Amino acid sequence: MSESGFHRPRRALAHDTDSDEPTAADDTPGDSDGAARRGADSHSSEQASEGGQQGDDVAQEPGTSASSASSASSEQGNPFARPGSESAATSPAPTTEPLVPAPVPAMPGPEFEDVGDTGSRRRMNGLDDGPTGVSPAPRRSAVSSATPPEKEPLAAHAGSGGSGGSDSWVHHHKRTLLIWGIGALVAALLLVFGFYLAGRNNAAEPTPPVSASPSPSTSVSAVPEVSGEDLLTVADADKIVGGASWAVINTALTREEATAKVACLSTDLSDVNPTDTFQRSMGTSQDDQLAALQQVDVYANAGAAQQVQMQRTAALAACDEVPAHIESSTTITGLGDDVTQVTVAFQDIPTTFRTVLLVRTGRALTMLDVTRHIEAVDVEGAVAGLVRSLSSICSRVDGMCPTDPVVTAAVPPPVDPQGWLITSDLPRVRPGYGRWTALPPADITSQGMGCENLPLATEPGPTDRAQRTYLLTQDDMTPETFGIDEMVFDFPDNTQARLFANKLIKNLLSCKERVLTAKVTDLNAINGTGADGVALSTRMITIDQAISDNSSVRFQLFVSIADNRVSYLLASVTDSYEFSPGRRNGIALRTAERLSQG
């Protein structure tokens, strides 16, 4: 072997070709698939001599001196010395880290087998596992054939001590295992994040429509707010008018199907649409054509229901459908949150009476219209017929449930201009004919009929005064002089109002003393209660005034007082075209009632 220069480890000297010994093995370091190769058998003396010389050889880096190589050899030892030799014992095993990257994790192979040397253990590539590590057996050169035979790999692996070999492998690969562990953790986190993003994308997509099945759930009520079962039944109708042959005529469960109209609401066009509409009509086979119509509208909230209730109440209060005449009105307590009742007569031949109720129960509006010829149905019976229906829906629509309804006579709801008669307050003179019209209130221009004995337009005392004229059309038998003038006088207090009213009444009753052709008839007075409990009083007087030897004119006069207001109504009629006593009394009371609302 040369003493200087960088060179590969020297192969052992070949034996003579004629020698009987086998060719020595190549001791050049290389990859090994298993345990170190064993060299061929040789003479022990020659192997010892070769081994001594081999132990002195040291590999040098290029460009280094022989002394440097010798120094390096003394510090690091001979990597090719056989175990137990002097060269191997002169210095500890190298502890430097390998200059190549860590191998891919693999199961330990024969390279990590224990060779049974407790004094010095090495591992492949010059890495020292430390005192407890398992070192592979060093490769032997051909000249070290005298080295005791190595243990068989399987036997060495079996005798490695179990835990010692396993710990050495884990310790050797702990960095790799750490890297793989971190990589696995990162991969897991990326996988979880991917699932999270996928979940958010799925949540952003529109959900499919929910089946409209009637099964109970949080979004679909198990019990509907209103159904056809909540409408009037035959048993309910028997409470309206007992003993009648009631039968269900038609039931509508949608707004489009609900085509029948309640009296005075034929043109009801509310700005708010209901969420549900139910309607039922019932009839009888009686001669008076007794029938009933109920409609229930459900709204999104109580505010919407209140708005529609106000609109319907105003339409019912005015009831300007020809030939409607407002007969009466009542107040009803204990039936619902808001109740309006008006009885209307359609003055055709025969006259049809309509008893109408508007009831708000929370978010639901119920309308009941009971019709009959000859006479109106009692309001108490109509209320009794609604109790079961309202009781069945009240809790579901957040409304008041019926308790013990009480019906009381009342003034009809006010209508603008308040304080004045409206056209529906005035009856037809002939059933089936005529339509009333009214002019807006204006300054007083009427001179009266001549028996007042005071200037109506300038008499001192009133703080305000006005006149309104009503005319009847669409009746070819109406006299040219027929019509009504109403004059209203306001005073500072009730005392002055009474002084004026008494003076006017006294002058009318004494007209026959001043006008010899006048015929005066004093009729009964009508008393009642107006708005806010105001006391009402109307005095009725009829005066016939001759205008020629063969003709005369008749006046029906009404002087009413309500608190600090006085009304003077003058109707120009004839003996053949005038209001009947019953209609006359109705006008007297209604004039005072409207006066109390001004």
XYZ file of C-alpha atoms in Angstrom:
598
model
C 0.000 0.000 0.000
C 1.319 3.433 -0.843
C 2.202 5.784 2.007
C 0.897 8.979 0.503
C -1.812 10.400 -1.703
C -5.574 9.922 -1.812
C -6.512 6.432 -2.864
C -9.224 3.902 -2.450
C -8.598 1.340 0.286
C -6.150 -1.230 -0.963
C -7.366 -4.643 -1.851
C -5.562 -7.531 -0.186
C -2.613 -9.012 -2.084
C -3.607 -11.778 -4.372
C -2.114 -15.169 -3.766
C -0.033 -16.917 -6.310
C -2.021 -18.353 -9.087
C -0.632 -21.696 -8.313
C -1.563 -21.474 -4.689
C -4.165 -23.726 -3.317
C -5.780 -20.940 -1.308
C -8.859 -19.181 -2.646
C -8.754 -15.687 -3.989
C -8.987 -13.051 -1.225
C -12.170 -11.008 -1.013
C -12.304 -7.337 -2.007
C -12.341 -5.180 1.112
C -13.384 -2.001 -0.665
C -16.289 -0.353 1.209
C -19.572 -0.738 -0.699
C -23.280 -1.303 -0.357
C -24.186 -4.414 1.466
C -27.417 -6.319 1.281
C -26.738 -8.204 4.444
C -23.965 -9.000 6.911
C -20.345 -8.228 6.136
C -18.749 -10.643 3.652
C -16.435 -13.139 5.064
C -12.971 -13.408 3.501
C -11.384 -16.613 2.223
C -9.375 -18.750 4.604
C -5.656 -17.965 4.699
C -2.714 -18.653 6.870
C -2.936 -16.902 10.144
C 0.634 -15.701 10.143
C 0.349 -14.075 6.758
C -3.003 -12.519 7.614
C -1.590 -11.067 10.806
C 1.327 -9.513 8.940
C -0.994 -8.084 6.331
C -3.362 -6.887 8.966
C -0.602 -4.997 10.756
C 0.434 -3.273 7.657
C -3.164 -2.547 6.764
C -3.754 -0.920 10.122
C -1.033 1.634 9.366
C -2.620 2.791 6.160
C -4.654 5.958 6.453
C -6.734 7.560 3.662
C -5.847 11.166 2.946
C -7.806 14.030 1.553
C -6.492 15.432 -1.712
C -3.838 18.011 -1.163
C -2.987 16.985 2.402
C 0.397 15.876 3.614
C 1.302 12.499 4.905
C 1.589 13.886 8.417
C -1.927 15.249 8.218
C -3.161 11.907 7.088
C -1.239 10.221 9.881
C -2.692 12.675 12.408
C -6.177 12.079 11.121
C -5.597 8.381 11.402
C -4.513 8.691 14.991
C -7.574 10.794 15.905
C -10.203 8.844 14.076
C -8.800 5.340 14.004
C -8.658 2.969 11.086
C -12.163 2.396 9.760
C -10.989 -0.859 8.151
C -9.311 -2.331 11.253
C -10.891 -5.467 12.525
C -12.523 -5.352 15.888
C -10.203 -5.833 18.770
C -7.047 -4.783 16.890
C -4.705 -2.108 18.097
C -5.797 0.379 15.448
C -9.419 0.049 16.393
C -8.667 0.469 20.081
C -6.497 3.551 19.843
C -9.418 5.993 19.410
C -13.139 6.055 20.124
C -15.755 5.486 17.443
C -16.413 8.491 15.233
C -19.351 10.633 16.331
C -19.676 12.944 13.389
C -23.076 13.167 11.644
C -23.306 11.764 8.133
C -22.785 14.073 5.188
C -25.751 12.612 3.300
C -29.503 13.160 3.978
C -31.253 10.810 6.352
C -32.565 7.737 4.580
C -36.252 7.086 4.083
C -37.690 5.291 7.119
C -37.292 1.542 6.728
C -37.329 -1.476 8.935
C -33.924 -2.212 10.456
C -31.845 -4.637 8.450
C -28.767 -6.670 9.164
C -26.655 -3.484 9.135
C -27.914 -2.804 12.710
C -27.226 -6.230 14.120
C -25.361 -6.564 17.376
C -21.927 -8.130 16.814
C -21.457 -8.856 20.453
C -18.713 -6.265 20.968
C -19.605 -4.364 24.124
C -16.540 -2.256 24.032
C -17.020 -0.524 20.726
C -20.280 -0.381 18.702
C -20.571 1.293 15.311
C -23.294 1.930 12.825
C -23.327 2.283 9.104
C -21.888 5.414 7.472
C -19.833 6.121 10.543
C -22.798 7.195 12.794
C -22.464 6.303 16.404
C -25.619 5.283 18.233
C -24.032 5.884 21.588
C -23.458 3.509 24.438
C -26.805 1.751 24.009
C -26.916 1.727 20.205
C -26.567 -1.353 18.066
C -23.563 -1.213 15.711
C -23.197 -3.333 12.628
C -20.209 -5.588 12.338
C -17.351 -3.901 10.440
C -16.409 -5.158 7.043
C -13.254 -7.268 7.088
C -10.608 -7.141 4.450
C -9.283 -10.220 2.851
C -6.156 -10.085 4.939
C -8.124 -10.222 8.187
C -9.343 -13.707 7.541
C -8.049 -14.687 10.946
C -10.863 -12.695 12.536
C -13.294 -14.941 14.297
C -16.302 -15.756 12.153
C -19.233 -13.349 12.381
C -22.536 -14.381 13.836
C -25.236 -15.312 11.421
C -27.647 -12.385 10.788
C -30.699 -14.214 12.034
C -28.932 -15.396 15.105
C -27.503 -11.949 15.799
C -30.917 -10.349 15.342
C -32.493 -12.847 17.641
C -29.832 -12.202 20.281
C -29.927 -8.409 20.054
C -31.713 -8.007 23.287
C -35.194 -7.004 22.022
C -35.683 -3.525 23.435
C -32.143 -2.424 22.835
C -32.409 -2.927 19.076
C -35.824 -1.317 18.854
C -34.828 1.722 20.877
C -31.731 2.154 18.744
C -33.838 2.197 15.540
C -36.331 4.723 16.975
C -33.503 6.903 18.235
C -31.773 6.724 14.875
C -34.973 7.705 13.006
C -36.512 10.109 15.488
C -35.858 13.077 13.232
C -37.450 11.321 10.272
C -40.353 10.169 12.397
C -40.780 13.739 13.679
C -40.862 15.074 10.120
C -43.364 12.421 9.086
C -45.464 13.129 12.166
C -45.516 16.852 11.440
C -46.377 16.109 7.825
C -49.236 13.859 8.893
C -50.522 16.547 11.266
C -50.393 19.190 8.528
C -52.169 16.850 6.138
C -54.862 16.217 8.735
C -55.321 19.935 9.306
C -55.559 20.548 5.559
C -58.119 17.768 5.287
C -60.212 19.245 8.111
C -59.985 22.715 6.554
C -61.087 21.276 3.213
C -64.135 19.689 4.834
C -64.904 23.039 6.533
C -64.796 24.925 3.226
C -66.936 22.272 1.569
C -69.469 22.555 4.387
C -69.660 26.339 3.991
C -70.182 26.014 0.240
C -72.979 23.537 0.806
C -74.560 25.850 3.394
C -74.482 28.748 0.909
C -76.487 26.765 -1.636
C -80.280 27.236 -1.460
C -81.990 24.535 0.495
C -84.629 22.543 -1.338
C -88.227 23.526 -0.666
C -89.780 21.933 2.359
C -92.669 19.664 1.637
C -95.943 21.236 2.622
C -96.997 18.191 4.598
C -99.290 18.715 7.565
C -96.921 16.915 9.930
C -96.059 18.922 13.077
C -92.808 20.897 12.963
C -91.342 24.138 14.213
C -92.188 26.001 10.992
C -95.573 24.441 10.208
C -98.234 24.681 12.855
C -99.873 21.396 13.765
C -103.231 23.185 13.992
C -104.165 25.634 11.192
C -105.144 29.157 12.229
C -108.518 28.888 10.521
C -110.170 26.130 8.532
C -113.540 25.344 7.048
C -114.481 23.614 10.293
C -114.421 26.989 12.073
C -117.205 28.427 9.922
C -120.901 28.488 10.806
C -122.683 25.173 11.129
C -126.374 24.340 11.083
C -126.288 24.194 14.891
C -124.796 27.708 14.992
C -127.415 29.040 12.569
C -130.208 27.642 14.766
C -129.056 30.086 17.439
C -129.543 32.984 15.013
C -133.117 32.038 14.224
C -134.344 28.858 15.827
C -136.603 26.400 14.015
C -135.550 27.484 10.524
C -134.610 24.909 7.904
C -130.924 25.889 7.790
C -128.595 24.269 5.259
C -125.065 24.951 3.985
C -125.298 26.398 0.475
C -121.645 26.997 -0.402
C -118.201 26.974 1.222
C -115.170 28.822 -0.210
C -111.683 28.142 1.132
C -109.753 30.709 -0.933
C -110.052 34.411 -1.606
C -110.736 33.812 -5.295
C -113.664 31.535 -4.490
C -115.179 33.957 -1.941
C -117.331 35.943 -4.374
C -120.365 36.728 -2.193
C -120.502 40.258 -0.748
C -121.566 41.573 2.644
C -124.090 44.426 2.719
C -122.536 47.906 2.331
C -119.155 46.332 1.460
C -119.712 45.372 -2.157
C -116.873 47.678 -3.236
C -114.501 46.732 -0.403
C -111.010 47.085 -1.881
C -108.609 47.109 1.033
C -104.961 48.084 0.600
C -103.952 45.053 2.691
C -104.526 41.532 1.422
C -105.354 38.689 3.812
C -103.184 35.588 4.065
C -106.253 33.347 4.141
C -109.944 33.775 3.347
C -112.843 31.472 4.188
C -116.506 32.028 3.342
C -119.722 30.123 3.903
C -123.280 30.908 2.839
C -126.309 29.294 4.472
C -129.954 29.453 3.530
C -133.440 28.281 4.392
C -136.624 27.386 2.558
C -138.732 29.896 4.494
C -140.936 32.486 2.831
C -139.019 35.369 4.411
C -135.859 34.303 2.518
C -133.817 33.949 5.721
C -130.107 33.485 4.903
C -126.668 34.109 6.348
C -123.194 34.811 4.987
C -120.000 34.510 7.035
C -116.500 35.436 5.912
C -113.248 35.094 7.873
C -110.072 36.848 6.714
C -106.716 36.185 8.423
C -103.944 38.787 8.232
C -100.220 38.709 8.893
C -100.473 40.723 12.103
C -102.961 42.539 14.311
C -101.939 45.948 12.901
C -102.946 44.943 9.378
C -106.219 43.529 10.669
C -106.936 46.769 12.562
C -106.333 48.840 9.427
C -108.763 46.763 7.385
C -111.308 46.779 10.224
C -111.262 50.593 10.261
C -111.799 50.745 6.502
C -114.708 48.328 6.650
C -116.276 50.114 9.617
C -116.197 53.413 7.708
C -117.785 51.783 4.651
C -120.488 50.147 6.771
C -121.168 53.387 8.671
C -121.757 55.336 5.452
C -123.443 52.444 3.595
C -124.012 54.539 0.504
C -125.276 51.637 -1.561
C -128.645 52.502 -3.092
C -131.246 51.962 -1.736
C -129.722 51.316 1.714
C -131.164 52.986 4.768
C -129.436 52.694 8.153
C -132.068 51.391 10.523
C -130.152 51.038 13.790
C -126.858 50.233 15.440
C -125.648 48.568 18.639
C -122.506 48.243 20.712
C -121.420 44.707 21.617
C -118.991 43.825 24.401
C -117.507 40.441 25.273
C -117.439 39.120 21.701
C -114.059 40.191 20.305
C -111.326 42.824 20.311
C -113.315 45.221 18.089
C -116.982 44.898 17.114
C -119.196 47.064 14.878
C -122.862 46.313 14.241
C -125.281 48.075 11.898
C -128.707 47.011 10.679
C -129.542 48.221 7.176
C -132.791 48.139 5.162
C -132.637 47.910 1.370
C -135.889 49.661 0.510
C -136.980 47.656 -2.473
C -140.174 45.667 -2.895
C -140.142 43.831 -0.582
C -137.729 45.545 1.779
C -134.744 43.385 2.723
C -133.205 43.829 6.159
C -129.507 43.097 6.665
C -128.039 42.594 10.136
C -124.281 43.068 9.723
C -121.524 42.394 12.266
C -117.819 43.157 11.871
C -115.684 41.419 14.510
C -111.905 41.634 14.858
C -110.305 38.855 16.872
C -106.568 39.428 16.941
C -105.360 38.940 13.356
C -108.679 37.616 12.055
C -111.679 39.595 10.805
C -115.112 37.970 10.809
C -118.054 39.401 8.884
C -121.592 38.119 9.367
C -124.522 39.280 7.230
C -127.940 37.856 8.115
C -130.715 38.795 5.695
C -134.467 38.463 5.962
C -137.564 40.082 4.484
C -140.313 41.824 6.481
C -138.200 42.456 9.593
C -134.606 42.410 10.720
C -133.063 39.535 12.666
C -132.382 40.283 16.328
C -128.781 41.244 16.949
C -128.680 39.014 20.051
C -129.403 35.944 17.900
C -126.683 36.868 15.384
C -124.159 37.283 18.207
C -125.110 33.910 19.723
C -124.564 32.229 16.371
C -120.993 33.538 16.142
C -119.788 32.544 19.600
C -118.624 28.997 18.752
C -116.846 30.063 15.556
C -114.993 32.892 17.283
C -114.132 30.709 20.278
C -112.513 28.115 18.014
C -110.091 30.560 16.342
C -109.455 33.251 18.957
C -106.394 31.645 20.582
C -104.851 30.701 17.243
C -105.015 34.264 15.916
C -103.909 35.958 19.142
C -107.301 37.490 19.803
C -109.846 37.939 22.559
C -112.132 34.972 23.096
C -115.886 35.468 23.613
C -116.984 35.616 27.241
C -120.544 36.807 27.902
C -121.530 39.140 25.034
C -123.786 42.087 25.886
C -125.749 44.027 23.217
C -126.730 47.696 23.786
C -128.508 50.145 21.463
C -126.174 52.887 20.214
C -125.751 55.755 17.789
C -124.563 54.637 14.331
C -120.839 55.180 13.738
C -120.019 58.794 12.749
C -119.535 59.766 9.131
C -117.966 62.915 7.678
C -119.103 65.637 7.797
C -119.842 64.783 11.413
C -122.899 66.361 13.052
C -125.029 66.164 9.903
C -127.481 63.691 8.458
C -126.114 61.475 5.686
C -128.066 60.203 2.687
C -128.409 56.714 4.214
C -130.174 58.263 7.226
C -133.067 59.346 5.026
C -135.673 56.771 3.964
C -137.391 56.531 0.623
C -140.922 57.930 0.499
C -141.964 55.162 -1.913
C -140.350 51.716 -1.563
C -138.427 50.774 -4.685
C -137.992 54.350 -5.957
C -135.803 57.335 -5.286
C -132.222 58.150 -4.473
C -131.120 60.760 -1.963
C -128.339 63.224 -2.707
C -126.810 65.893 -0.455
C -124.989 69.163 -0.934
C -122.027 70.115 1.250
C -122.762 72.315 4.323
C -122.803 76.048 3.434
C -124.046 79.375 4.709
C -127.724 79.658 5.569
C -129.802 80.998 2.667
C -133.220 79.577 3.576
C -135.985 81.981 4.624
C -137.844 79.155 6.344
C -141.512 78.345 5.695
C -142.828 81.670 7.115
C -143.892 80.672 10.648
C -140.445 80.931 12.346
C -140.909 84.686 13.009
C -137.104 85.229 13.225
C -134.279 85.697 10.690
C -132.561 82.291 10.602
C -129.463 83.667 8.874
C -128.924 86.618 11.249
C -130.629 85.849 14.573
C -128.271 86.865 17.421
C -126.873 84.217 19.739
C -125.314 81.417 17.664
C -121.491 81.351 17.337
C -121.742 79.404 14.101
C -124.494 78.353 11.709
C -124.710 76.429 8.430
C -127.197 74.789 6.051
C -127.275 71.576 4.067
C -129.847 70.631 1.408
C -131.009 67.081 0.528
C -132.818 66.181 -2.695
C -134.608 63.020 -3.780
C -134.115 61.888 -7.382
C -135.019 58.863 -9.506
C -138.699 58.958 -8.528
C -141.066 60.330 -11.136
C -143.782 60.937 -8.509
C -141.642 63.293 -6.426
C -143.268 66.787 -6.224
C -141.208 69.653 -7.560
C -141.307 71.316 -4.152
C -140.153 68.216 -2.289
C -136.893 68.441 -0.413
C -135.194 68.888 2.959
C -133.198 71.763 4.389
C -131.285 71.259 7.622
C -129.860 74.217 9.531
C -127.466 73.738 12.482
C -126.735 76.425 15.121
C -123.839 76.279 17.593
C -123.958 78.108 20.948
C -121.496 78.781 23.740
C -123.405 76.523 26.157
C -126.503 74.382 26.605
C -128.496 77.170 28.286
C -128.312 79.514 25.302
C -129.000 76.609 22.971
C -132.202 75.794 24.860
C -133.336 79.443 24.833
C -133.010 79.528 21.040
C -134.750 76.168 20.569
C -137.664 77.081 22.834
C -138.149 80.430 21.055
C -138.201 78.717 17.649
C -140.690 76.042 18.790
C -142.975 78.684 20.395
C -143.056 80.742 17.205
C -143.953 77.693 15.070
C -146.775 76.607 17.378
C -148.238 80.170 17.422
C -148.166 80.518 13.631
C -151.957 80.033 13.340
C -152.426 83.198 15.456
C -150.386 85.237 12.970
C -151.333 83.487 9.752
C -155.007 82.692 9.517
C -154.520 80.137 6.724
C -151.973 78.059 8.682
C -152.908 74.767 10.262
C -150.530 73.639 13.028
C -150.303 70.099 14.441
C -148.148 69.518 17.521
C -146.755 65.973 17.520
C -145.051 64.037 20.264
C -141.491 64.749 21.302
C -138.723 62.136 20.797
C -136.076 61.739 23.499
C -132.959 59.647 23.510
C -129.254 59.414 24.225
C -126.618 60.495 21.784
C -122.864 60.152 21.467
C -120.942 60.126 24.742
C -124.229 59.852 26.651
C -125.502 63.285 25.647
C -129.252 63.763 26.293
C -131.268 64.237 23.102
C -134.661 65.797 22.466
C -136.610 66.481 19.234
C -139.933 68.294 18.876
C -141.995 67.443 15.771
C -144.542 69.850 14.273
C -146.608 69.647 11.066
C -147.919 72.857 9.423
C -150.219 73.065 6.408
C -150.092 76.406 4.612
C -152.727 77.325 1.990
C -151.303 78.837 -1.147
C -154.627 79.102 -2.987
C -158.282 78.325 -2.542
C -157.805 74.782 -3.779
C -154.228 73.901 -2.795
C -151.840 73.991 0.112
C -148.322 72.906 1.031
C -147.297 70.800 3.959
C -144.171 71.060 6.081
C -142.803 68.454 8.448
C -140.616 70.325 10.960
C -138.065 68.938 13.464
C -136.368 71.034 16.148
C -133.624 69.030 17.903
C -131.209 69.882 20.703
C -128.045 68.072 21.808
C -125.972 69.820 24.427
C -124.995 73.222 22.943
C -126.223 72.559 19.394
C -129.625 73.071 17.797
C -130.895 71.615 14.508
C -133.861 72.883 12.554
C -134.966 70.505 9.785
C -137.633 71.584 7.351
C -139.101 68.982 4.978
C -141.343 70.262 2.187
C -143.902 67.513 1.442
C -147.513 67.090 0.306
C -150.445 65.264 1.811
C -149.873 62.468 -0.714
C -146.069 62.394 -0.670
C -144.693 62.491 2.849
C -142.928 60.374 5.434
C -145.020 57.859 7.324
C -145.338 58.289 11.108
C -142.776 55.562 11.676
C -140.293 57.069 9.221
C -140.948 60.496 10.625
C -140.053 59.375 14.147
C -136.895 57.755 12.810
C -135.795 60.988 11.152
C -136.438 62.922 14.373
C -134.216 60.616 16.451
C -131.487 60.265 13.828
C -131.236 64.035 13.408
C -130.577 64.470 17.124
C -128.098 61.521 17.154
C -126.018 62.972 14.341
C -126.188 66.386 15.977
C -124.519 64.944 19.100
C -121.569 63.690 17.003
C -120.624 67.174 15.733
